[in-house]
Amino acid sequence: MPVEKLEFKTEVKQILDLVIHSLYSHKEIFLRELISNASDAIDKARYESLTKTDILENEKEFRIKIIPDKLSGTLTISDNGIGMTREEIVEELGTIAHSGTKEFLKILQNNKDAGRGLELIGQFGVGFYSSFMVADRVTVLTRKAGTQEAGIKWESAADGSYTIEEYDKSGKGTDVVLHLKEEEKRYLDEWELKGTVKKYSDFIEHPIVMDVEREKESEIDKGKKFKVREEETLNSMRAIWLKDKSEITEDEYNEFYRHISHDFAEPAKVIHYKAEGTSEFTALLYIPKTAPFNLHYKEYKIGPALYVRRVQIMDHCEEVIPPYLRFVRGVVDSSDLPLNVSREILQNNRQVEIIKKNVTRKVLDAIDEMKKNEYEKYVEFHKEFGRVLKEGIHLDFSKREDIADLLLFSSTKTAAGTYTTLKDYVEGMKADQEHIYYITGTSLEETLRFPYLEAFSDKGYEVLVMLDEIDDFLMGSLEYKGKRLKSVVKGDVKLDKADEEARKESGKRFERLIELIKDMLKDDVKDVRLSGRLKDSACCLVSEEGDIDPRMEKLLKAMGQEVPHSKRVLELNPLHPLFEAMNSLFEKDRENPVLKDYIGILYNQALILEGSKPKDPAAFAAAMTKIMTENVKRSGD
Ligand code: ADP
């Protein structure tokens, strides 16, 4: 195979550019990233070696070797893990397949000076590219384990392209050779390397070795010392989750979290425990502080790593955690599962079911504890993950009330930046209040001004304001402490007996006017009726109890689903002086064209209020202009 020159994908070029020109602090983390990759590659090889005999080839053990070479100025990180084929190396090191790369780059570009770039870049999983923080050229020599394929040499100076050629590599696995920049030569120093490994990678469960120079006393010529080079293991290799809690420092917990999550920030919460009884396992789980940028993308891998008696089986096991806790990272190490456990076995396994139940309980308890004891932190957690957690209301019937208890809401009664809970809401309910009321919207300020809330505020009833898209879908089916959650924009509202009487009276008086409005809008709305929810505004559009919410309708349509348009009900405020005036016009001359204009404007106003566009914007504008002109003329008279 001749040397081939290939271009990096645009995103990679941009990432490399940022790595080289913007990230100056903590350069030593490149070593952690490369060791982490090497360790992952060994995990994969070890897992395959359970079923294939030729994976280990002639070697005794899996290991990562660090080779500083002062003469050539290179630092090599060598592993005897799974290695890469030509296709894999082009795919893995030449492109970034993550969806959302463009959005990510934007955030990164905006944040690069704030130091947050570094945090983000790790989260994004571009660990390998951190090599270019310290090297001006990187060579990767790799050969895939368990195949007869030749080795590959990949090389790049981060100048937009890389080369690839066949390479006769004796052992399987990968060597990453960093041609260090002149000013980064300290990474050839034994002590520097030892310290960095100890600091960031001590818990890596495969030996990280390096040849070190030692002075030895000659056995023949006592007292005479000579220098030898010997291989030394630099890390303690102790699986951190199997250690006793009292032996683990906060730093160690945090460092391990960074290793498994690629998050550079500290976790919000560490959950470490050993379960005994029907199922024996150890779990070390983390709740992150901030949501990884790709949490809502399909490619986001759910679940902690699954180990069986210290052997990694898979890096993300979604069978041991419910999807609404998918932000949790960590490790579950089981003593009961068979080593050759497959995805199929995992899906129908009683032990796995028990683990999942137990993990769910523990995580929900930890979240609850955070809410009780570290409220400020909890508010931040809720901002990041409340939306995901909420899905549990729909997905996990047995836990729905526990999850509902964890949710925070803004409401018509909460001060800016503060929240209420369903528990507090219920405690504060008025004596005659039957339901828990809520409204959904996109912005708090805007939603609080909606006319739908008027009668509720008048009665002193609190209304919860929900701003997540899935609220429309979730909340209508929720019951909390025997009380239904009811949307204030749906169905007829009857809050007050006296109001009801007055409404009936007005109904009789305006009966014929309402008939005319109904007739005029018959193609647009399902019904026209007098409202029990308006106090100051003239009109609004509402859905009937069982109908789909307008927001949900829009959302489903945006997702490409076919949704039949459900017509709304136009509600009019009988107490508004406008209707008295319209009624007298109507009684004088029911054909008066002004009435028609008014009715058109009313309907369009109601559309705008619910966030839709006027039906015929040009006609609407023309009708408004006409009325304004007449008014001006009259005022001038
Ligand atoms: P990440 O490790 O977050 O996936 P990297 O950019 O560090 O991101 O690596 C990209 C991919 O390249 C890895 O997912 C892996 O498939 C491959 N890779 C990197 N280093 C090695 C290695 N030492 N051995 C085998 N594959 C590797």
XYZ file of C-alpha atoms and ligand atoms in Angstrom:
664
model
C 0.000 0.000 0.000
C 1.502 3.374 -0.967
C 1.393 6.329 1.405
C -2.020 7.913 1.229
C -2.714 11.491 2.180
C -6.176 12.186 3.542
C -7.911 15.335 4.692
C -9.399 15.661 8.152
C -13.107 16.399 8.229
C -13.839 20.092 8.799
C -14.958 19.532 12.383
C -11.719 17.796 13.240
C -9.754 20.674 11.761
C -11.683 23.093 13.921
C -11.236 20.985 17.034
C -7.522 20.642 16.367
C -7.243 24.341 15.844
C -8.863 24.957 19.214
C -6.728 22.354 20.944
C -3.534 23.834 19.590
C -4.319 27.519 19.929
C -6.707 27.852 22.838
C -6.042 25.275 25.493
C -3.027 26.201 27.514
C -3.700 25.006 31.030
C -3.408 21.452 32.334
C -1.539 20.245 29.314
C -0.544 17.118 31.209
C -4.044 15.720 30.769
C -3.012 14.487 27.318
C -1.359 11.586 29.126
C -4.506 10.702 30.992
C -6.486 10.756 27.733
C -4.049 8.482 25.927
C -3.805 6.088 28.877
C -7.570 6.065 29.071
C -7.812 5.135 25.377
C -5.187 2.443 25.842
C -7.054 1.058 28.822
C -10.333 0.998 26.863
C -8.569 -0.824 24.039
C -7.295 -3.425 26.499
C -10.764 -3.829 28.012
C -12.087 -4.589 24.559
C -9.328 -7.094 23.846
C -9.743 -8.753 27.192
C -13.472 -9.100 26.641
C -12.893 -10.674 23.238
C -10.257 -12.986 24.653
C -12.964 -14.586 26.803
C -14.338 -16.214 23.675
C -11.420 -16.064 21.206
C -8.140 -17.678 22.055
C -5.853 -15.813 19.661
C -6.437 -12.346 21.093
C -3.632 -12.352 23.610
C -1.289 -13.804 20.922
C 2.024 -14.669 22.510
C 1.907 -12.209 25.329
C 1.563 -12.980 28.989
C -0.466 -10.041 30.112
C -2.190 -6.886 29.009
C -0.289 -3.724 29.812
C 0.294 -0.107 28.872
C 3.870 1.007 28.431
C 5.172 4.551 28.534
C 8.395 5.022 26.620
C 10.185 8.379 26.863
C 13.052 8.710 24.406
C 15.278 11.677 25.046
C 17.383 11.077 21.947
C 14.547 11.305 19.470
C 12.434 13.615 21.646
C 9.455 11.284 21.488
C 7.064 9.968 24.082
C 5.291 6.726 23.190
C 2.201 5.320 24.851
C 2.012 1.701 23.838
C -0.751 -0.797 24.534
C -1.351 -4.406 23.596
C -5.107 -3.930 23.370
C -7.493 -4.402 20.493
C -5.747 -2.163 17.922
C -7.402 -0.662 14.870
C -7.941 -1.676 11.262
C -7.346 0.790 8.454
C -11.065 1.598 8.250
C -11.300 2.065 11.991
C -8.373 4.413 12.231
C -9.712 6.592 9.403
C -13.125 6.592 11.027
C -11.994 7.111 14.618
C -9.137 9.553 14.193
C -10.085 11.345 10.977
C -13.722 12.191 11.586
C -15.939 13.059 14.477
C -19.158 11.179 14.108
C -20.987 12.788 16.990
C -24.164 14.554 16.069
C -24.307 18.094 17.302
C -20.646 18.762 16.530
C -21.443 22.137 15.024
C -23.415 23.302 18.053
C -20.646 22.026 20.263
C -18.002 23.929 18.359
C -20.004 27.097 18.715
C -20.183 26.719 22.485
C -16.534 25.890 22.573
C -15.553 28.885 20.507
C -17.571 31.158 22.751
C -16.079 29.675 25.875
C -12.489 29.160 24.943
C -11.218 32.063 26.977
C -13.195 31.176 30.047
C -11.311 27.927 30.493
C -14.529 26.050 30.034
C -13.339 24.950 26.625
C -11.156 22.391 28.249
C -14.040 20.937 30.219
C -16.148 20.742 27.142
C -13.546 19.287 24.917
C -13.149 16.324 27.252
C -16.864 15.773 27.434
C -17.011 15.735 23.711
C -14.673 12.784 23.602
C -11.827 14.250 21.606
C -9.268 12.895 23.988
C -6.839 11.731 21.347
C -6.546 15.191 19.831
C -5.236 16.522 23.135
C -1.918 14.977 22.008
C -1.459 18.041 19.856
C -1.301 20.234 22.930
C 2.204 18.914 23.507
C 3.262 17.373 20.196
C 3.695 18.960 16.801
C 3.526 15.582 15.114
C 1.831 12.373 16.177
C 2.435 8.906 14.756
C 0.071 6.047 15.509
C 1.255 2.509 14.829
C -1.469 -0.042 15.217
C -2.409 -3.618 14.407
C -5.794 -5.166 15.068
C -5.775 -8.109 17.454
C -7.090 -11.464 16.294
C -6.784 -10.713 12.555
C -4.185 -11.420 9.932
C -4.251 -7.827 8.707
C -1.042 -5.865 8.366
C -0.316 -3.014 10.699
C -1.022 0.621 9.866
C 0.988 3.771 10.336
C -1.042 6.944 10.738
C 0.682 10.282 11.002
C -0.295 13.902 11.236
C 1.161 17.275 12.071
C -2.350 18.664 12.640
C -2.038 20.730 9.463
C -5.368 19.691 8.019
C -4.364 16.293 6.754
C -2.871 12.971 7.790
C -1.087 10.134 6.033
C -1.718 6.451 6.202
C 0.446 3.560 5.074
C 1.000 -0.100 5.731
C 3.426 -0.804 8.519
C 4.994 -4.001 9.713
C 4.141 -3.972 13.377
C 5.233 -6.989 15.336
C 2.816 -7.030 18.243
C -0.888 -6.256 18.192
C -2.266 -3.112 19.796
C -1.418 0.540 19.400
C 1.611 2.785 19.881
C 0.921 6.476 19.975
C 4.197 8.274 19.334
C 4.257 11.948 20.275
C 6.973 14.080 18.703
C 7.086 16.556 21.539
C 7.264 20.278 20.938
C 10.544 21.807 22.051
C 8.910 23.556 24.997
C 7.110 20.407 26.171
C 10.157 18.187 26.519
C 9.562 17.951 30.252
C 7.245 15.070 29.450
C 10.322 12.965 28.835
C 11.300 13.336 32.433
C 10.798 10.223 34.548
C 9.494 12.073 37.598
C 7.131 14.225 35.626
C 5.630 11.132 34.005
C 5.431 9.171 37.237
C 3.680 12.032 39.008
C 1.197 12.559 36.187
C 0.289 8.867 36.034
C -0.128 8.705 39.787
C -2.266 11.820 39.807
C -4.626 10.999 36.972
C -4.486 7.312 36.228
C -3.638 5.430 39.407
C -6.869 3.386 39.420
C -6.494 2.179 35.822
C -6.791 -1.542 36.303
C -4.118 -2.560 33.846
C -0.459 -2.081 34.671
C 1.051 1.143 33.348
C 4.744 0.395 33.125
C 7.884 2.357 32.300
C 11.567 1.456 32.172
C 13.241 3.421 34.874
C 16.838 3.884 35.718
C 17.924 2.523 39.052
C 21.188 2.364 40.905
C 22.094 -1.105 42.055
C 24.873 -2.350 44.180
C 27.128 -4.856 42.543
C 26.906 -8.269 44.157
C 30.458 -9.168 43.267
C 32.089 -5.868 43.946
C 30.372 -4.760 47.172
C 30.046 -1.032 47.609
C 30.237 -0.426 43.873
C 27.082 0.942 42.317
C 25.949 0.693 38.716
C 22.939 1.792 36.786
C 20.293 -0.584 35.409
C 17.059 -0.048 33.561
C 14.122 -1.938 34.972
C 10.467 -1.998 34.226
C 8.402 -0.467 36.989
C 4.628 -0.427 37.392
C 3.525 3.130 38.057
C -0.093 2.715 39.125
C -1.625 0.838 42.034
C -4.285 -0.730 39.756
C -6.791 -1.021 42.523
C -10.330 -0.927 41.274
C -11.498 2.071 43.202
C -15.065 0.822 43.595
C -13.867 -2.273 45.453
C -11.958 -0.252 48.009
C -13.500 0.634 51.300
C -15.168 4.036 51.290
C -12.962 5.222 54.114
C -9.882 4.553 51.992
C -10.945 6.739 49.092
C -10.300 10.440 49.014
C -12.582 12.923 47.327
C -9.863 13.559 44.762
C -9.734 9.884 43.869
C -13.476 9.713 43.467
C -13.373 12.783 41.251
C -10.483 11.553 39.172
C -12.201 8.259 38.500
C -15.329 10.132 37.536
C -13.358 12.140 35.006
C -11.924 8.953 33.602
C -15.280 7.310 32.978
C -17.326 10.357 32.057
C -14.834 12.499 30.125
C -16.303 15.349 32.135
C -13.631 17.725 33.389
C -15.831 19.109 36.139
C -16.403 17.431 39.455
C -19.524 15.345 39.919
C -22.484 16.735 41.852
C -22.940 13.550 43.810
C -21.109 10.286 44.415
C -23.094 7.139 45.260
C -20.918 4.252 46.358
C -22.294 1.095 47.941
C -22.177 -2.649 48.062
C -25.387 -4.635 47.756
C -25.666 -7.979 49.435
C -28.445 -10.539 49.605
C -30.345 -11.735 46.556
C -27.847 -10.056 44.306
C -24.293 -9.187 45.149
C -22.779 -6.239 43.427
C -20.863 -3.059 44.024
C -21.930 0.212 42.477
C -19.977 3.429 42.182
C -22.294 5.917 40.548
C -22.049 9.619 39.838
C -24.549 12.340 39.171
C -22.817 14.923 36.975
C -23.000 18.635 37.627
C -23.817 19.576 34.090
C -25.513 17.673 31.349
C -23.178 16.366 28.673
C -23.834 18.263 25.497
C -25.102 15.146 23.715
C -27.487 13.894 26.424
C -30.452 14.399 24.155
C -28.900 12.862 21.079
C -29.446 9.323 19.945
C -25.759 8.494 20.098
C -25.570 9.223 23.843
C -24.687 5.945 25.480
C -26.825 5.131 28.481
C -25.773 3.380 31.625
C -22.799 2.711 33.872
C -20.022 0.356 32.821
C -20.789 -3.250 33.671
C -18.110 -5.397 35.247
C -18.334 -8.992 36.329
C -15.873 -9.755 39.088
C -13.547 -6.908 37.991
C -13.660 -7.757 34.302
C -15.240 -5.108 32.162
C -18.074 -6.570 30.093
C -19.330 -3.389 28.480
C -18.637 0.302 28.877
C -22.304 1.302 28.963
C -24.973 -1.066 30.192
C -28.412 0.422 29.751
C -30.055 -2.642 31.249
C -29.099 -1.671 34.793
C -30.574 1.816 34.825
C -33.936 3.240 33.753
C -33.790 5.734 30.857
C -34.998 8.593 33.028
C -31.780 8.282 35.068
C -29.611 8.146 31.958
C -27.453 11.027 33.150
C -25.937 8.743 35.825
C -22.388 7.563 35.123
C -20.282 4.993 36.911
C -19.598 1.317 37.377
C -21.625 -1.679 38.457
C -19.547 -4.741 39.298
C -21.597 -7.901 39.758
C -20.506 -11.053 41.535
C -23.385 -13.154 40.209
C -23.482 -12.707 36.453
C -21.587 -15.086 34.169
C -18.477 -13.646 32.530
C -19.710 -14.366 29.036
C -22.918 -12.471 29.615
C -24.403 -11.180 26.350
C -26.906 -8.430 25.579
C -29.647 -11.056 25.133
C -28.953 -12.561 28.536
C -28.899 -9.122 30.110
C -32.309 -8.301 28.749
C -34.079 -11.185 30.454
C -32.037 -11.740 33.524
C -33.433 -11.746 37.021
C -30.149 -10.634 38.563
C -30.022 -7.689 36.200
C -33.601 -6.796 37.098
C -32.671 -6.805 40.773
C -29.623 -4.631 40.127
C -31.699 -2.161 38.142
C -34.353 -1.903 40.842
C -31.766 -1.424 43.516
C -29.755 1.146 41.532
C -32.937 3.088 40.730
C -33.892 3.231 44.396
C -30.432 4.324 45.494
C -30.139 7.044 42.881
C -33.601 8.423 43.625
C -32.751 8.406 47.344
C -29.513 10.272 46.650
C -31.378 12.850 44.599
C -33.940 13.223 47.353
C -31.198 13.658 49.901
C -29.594 16.341 47.781
C -32.939 18.125 47.632
C -33.312 18.016 51.404
C -29.758 18.779 52.455
C -28.104 20.638 49.607
C -30.962 22.606 48.130
C -28.901 25.061 46.095
C -27.017 22.248 44.461
C -30.309 20.510 43.898
C -31.735 23.490 42.054
C -28.765 23.331 39.687
C -29.226 19.594 39.278
C -32.881 20.132 38.501
C -32.086 22.732 35.881
C -29.779 20.279 34.153
C -31.654 17.022 34.547
C -35.198 17.743 35.765
C -36.446 17.379 32.228
C -34.996 13.870 31.938
C -35.992 12.782 35.433
C -39.566 13.772 34.715
C -39.840 11.160 31.989
C -40.018 8.658 34.843
C -43.564 9.826 35.551
C -44.557 8.216 32.299
C -42.053 5.358 32.261
C -42.079 4.047 35.809
C -45.528 3.753 37.270
C -44.305 2.419 40.599
C -42.103 5.468 41.166
C -44.221 8.180 39.647
C -45.180 9.826 42.909
C -41.603 9.655 44.235
C -40.398 11.309 41.055
C -43.208 13.868 41.130
C -42.034 14.750 44.640
C -38.595 15.614 43.302
C -39.778 18.101 40.725
C -39.494 21.849 41.141
C -41.927 24.288 39.561
C -42.321 27.963 39.056
C -45.844 29.132 39.690
C -48.084 32.154 39.780
C -47.084 32.505 43.431
C -43.337 31.840 43.440
C -40.931 34.754 43.457
C -38.482 35.027 40.561
C -35.781 32.374 40.811
C -37.568 30.350 43.477
C -39.578 27.181 43.113
C -42.352 25.212 44.669
C -43.036 21.475 44.827
C -46.229 19.492 44.470
C -46.165 18.811 48.192
C -46.022 22.519 49.037
C -48.620 23.235 46.410
C -51.100 20.772 47.892
C -50.499 22.123 51.374
C -51.239 25.615 50.156
C -54.415 24.725 48.279
C -57.547 26.721 49.047
C -60.288 24.922 50.963
C -62.633 24.834 47.981
C -59.937 23.953 45.431
C -60.395 20.589 43.793
C -57.461 20.179 41.429
C -53.790 21.023 41.012
C -53.725 23.561 38.199
C -50.957 24.100 35.677
C -50.238 25.952 32.509
C -47.558 25.166 29.944
C -45.565 27.724 27.997
C -42.170 28.606 26.611
C -41.180 31.511 28.812
C -42.138 32.230 32.382
C -42.735 35.954 31.926
C -44.876 35.442 28.878
C -46.878 32.595 30.372
C -47.616 34.515 33.562
C -49.367 37.159 31.467
C -51.697 34.715 29.727
C -55.396 35.523 30.159
C -56.102 31.876 30.952
C -54.909 32.499 34.492
C -57.255 35.351 35.351
C -60.064 33.540 37.164
C -57.584 31.316 38.999
C -55.601 34.269 40.288
C -58.847 35.948 41.243
C -59.773 32.977 43.417
C -56.297 32.865 44.934
C -55.540 29.474 43.340
C -51.909 28.842 42.553
C -51.110 27.724 39.002
C -47.907 25.823 38.255
C -46.027 27.050 35.219
C -44.395 24.302 33.177
C -41.860 25.163 30.549
C -40.589 21.839 29.216
C -42.059 20.544 26.015
C -42.781 17.144 27.490
C -44.930 18.686 30.222
C -47.842 18.877 27.820
C -47.556 15.188 27.341
C -46.761 14.121 30.913
C -48.656 16.250 33.334
C -52.210 15.715 32.146
C -52.047 12.099 33.244
C -50.467 12.728 36.637
C -52.261 12.381 39.934
C -50.596 13.503 43.107
C -51.935 12.559 46.538
C -55.274 11.749 44.958
C -55.471 15.112 43.177
C -55.527 15.437 39.421
C -53.314 17.858 37.593
C -55.471 19.951 35.348
C -54.409 22.318 32.603
C -55.967 25.771 32.843
C -56.141 26.039 29.080
C -58.356 23.007 28.619
C -62.073 22.399 29.056
C -64.722 24.582 30.603
C -63.798 26.222 33.896
C -66.339 26.495 36.697
C -64.682 27.887 39.774
C -67.404 29.887 41.417
C -71.134 29.395 41.935
C -72.005 33.079 41.807
C -69.973 33.484 38.613
C -71.797 30.552 37.101
C -75.181 32.183 37.716
C -73.997 35.419 36.165
C -72.588 33.490 33.208
C -75.951 31.817 32.596
C -77.696 35.155 32.684
C -75.289 36.706 30.195
C -75.614 33.613 28.061
C -79.282 34.299 27.641
C -78.704 37.944 26.868
C -75.986 37.383 24.298
C -77.496 34.224 22.847
C -78.195 35.594 19.387
C -74.908 37.457 19.117
C -73.083 34.261 20.019
C -75.047 32.442 17.328
C -73.811 34.971 14.781
C -70.198 34.596 15.907
C -70.496 30.808 15.769
C -71.899 31.006 12.302
C -69.149 33.302 11.110
C -66.347 31.208 12.579
C -67.863 27.803 11.939
C -64.930 26.677 9.792
C -62.360 27.762 12.358
C -63.619 26.841 15.806
C -65.536 23.980 17.328
C -67.694 26.129 19.535
C -68.139 29.627 20.899
C -69.110 29.993 24.536
C -68.948 32.348 27.457
C -65.888 31.854 29.590
C -65.519 30.956 33.252
C -61.764 31.653 33.182
C -61.545 35.262 31.970
C -61.777 38.328 34.171
C -60.101 41.191 32.301
C -59.399 39.955 28.798
C -62.067 39.775 26.135
C -61.493 36.363 24.675
C -59.253 33.318 24.390
C -59.013 29.985 22.598
C -59.070 26.763 24.592
C -58.985 23.045 23.884
C -61.604 20.626 25.033
C -60.670 18.293 27.867
C -59.683 15.289 25.751
C -58.119 17.225 22.869
C -54.455 17.414 22.062
C -52.688 20.585 23.272
C -51.832 23.095 20.565
C -48.164 22.981 21.676
C -48.085 19.236 21.494
C -49.748 19.337 18.090
C -46.986 21.641 16.867
C -44.289 19.480 18.409
C -45.576 16.281 16.834
C -45.908 17.981 13.483
C -42.353 19.250 13.764
C -41.288 15.646 14.382
C -42.928 14.718 11.102
C -45.943 12.954 12.584
C -49.360 13.283 11.082
C -51.667 14.865 13.583
C -55.227 15.809 12.733
C -55.789 19.465 13.530
C -58.147 19.729 16.461
C -60.307 22.817 16.393
C -60.455 25.000 19.467
C -63.255 26.593 21.395
C -63.483 30.384 21.405
C -64.332 31.688 24.841
C -65.695 35.172 25.369
C -65.679 37.185 28.566
C -69.311 38.159 29.245
C -68.219 40.861 31.680
C -66.127 42.684 29.136
C -67.720 45.985 27.981
C -66.896 45.063 24.407
C -69.690 42.519 24.264
C -72.265 44.906 25.637
C -71.273 47.311 22.850
C -71.247 44.629 20.201
C -74.601 43.403 21.390
C -76.194 46.821 21.021
C -74.753 47.159 17.499
C -76.143 43.716 16.770
C -79.606 44.565 18.096
C -79.763 47.662 15.942
C -78.577 46.001 12.741
C -77.365 42.430 12.649
C -75.959 42.990 9.155
C -73.691 45.834 10.274
C -70.313 45.136 8.562
C -68.433 46.549 11.552
C -69.645 43.547 13.565
C -68.037 41.186 11.101
C -64.730 43.043 11.349
C -64.893 42.878 15.136
C -65.543 39.176 15.155
C -62.626 38.588 12.788
C -60.318 40.664 14.981
C -61.473 38.869 18.143
C -60.654 35.498 16.690
C -57.272 36.615 15.435
C -56.401 38.140 18.801
C -57.192 34.840 20.457
C -54.919 33.082 17.976
C -52.048 35.444 18.730
C -52.551 34.922 22.463
C -52.131 31.182 22.180
C -48.930 31.682 20.210
C -50.340 31.083 16.731
C -50.300 33.383 13.739
C -53.453 35.318 12.784
C -55.466 33.377 10.261
C -55.098 35.913 7.477
C -52.500 38.435 8.661
C -53.186 40.849 5.780
C -56.933 40.911 6.394
C -56.299 41.251 10.127
C -53.998 44.223 9.622
C -56.459 45.816 7.224
C -59.348 45.420 9.683
C -57.286 46.893 12.522
C -56.229 49.850 10.371
C -59.803 50.493 9.370
C -60.941 50.613 12.990
C -58.071 52.846 13.989
C -58.812 55.242 11.136
C -62.449 55.474 12.106
C -61.528 56.056 15.706
C -59.095 58.811 14.819
C -61.709 60.477 12.641
C -64.268 60.271 15.414
C -61.834 61.690 17.968
C -61.132 64.547 15.583
C -64.824 65.428 15.235
P -12.913 8.700 22.808
O -11.866 7.912 23.499
O -13.655 9.614 23.702
O -13.831 7.882 21.945
P -10.704 9.688 21.246
O -10.593 10.799 20.269
O -9.743 9.710 22.365
O -12.176 9.708 21.788
O -10.554 8.350 20.461
C -11.359 8.089 19.356
C -11.435 6.621 19.098
O -10.201 6.134 18.583
C -11.720 5.751 20.306
O -13.082 5.688 20.601
C -11.166 4.403 19.832
O -12.117 3.734 19.036
C -10.006 4.810 18.966
N -8.754 4.735 19.736
C -8.075 5.733 20.307
N -6.973 5.275 20.937
C -6.949 3.937 20.749
C -6.083 2.876 21.164
N -4.997 3.097 21.905
N -6.398 1.623 20.762
C -7.484 1.375 20.005
N -8.348 2.316 19.615
C -8.092 3.581 19.968
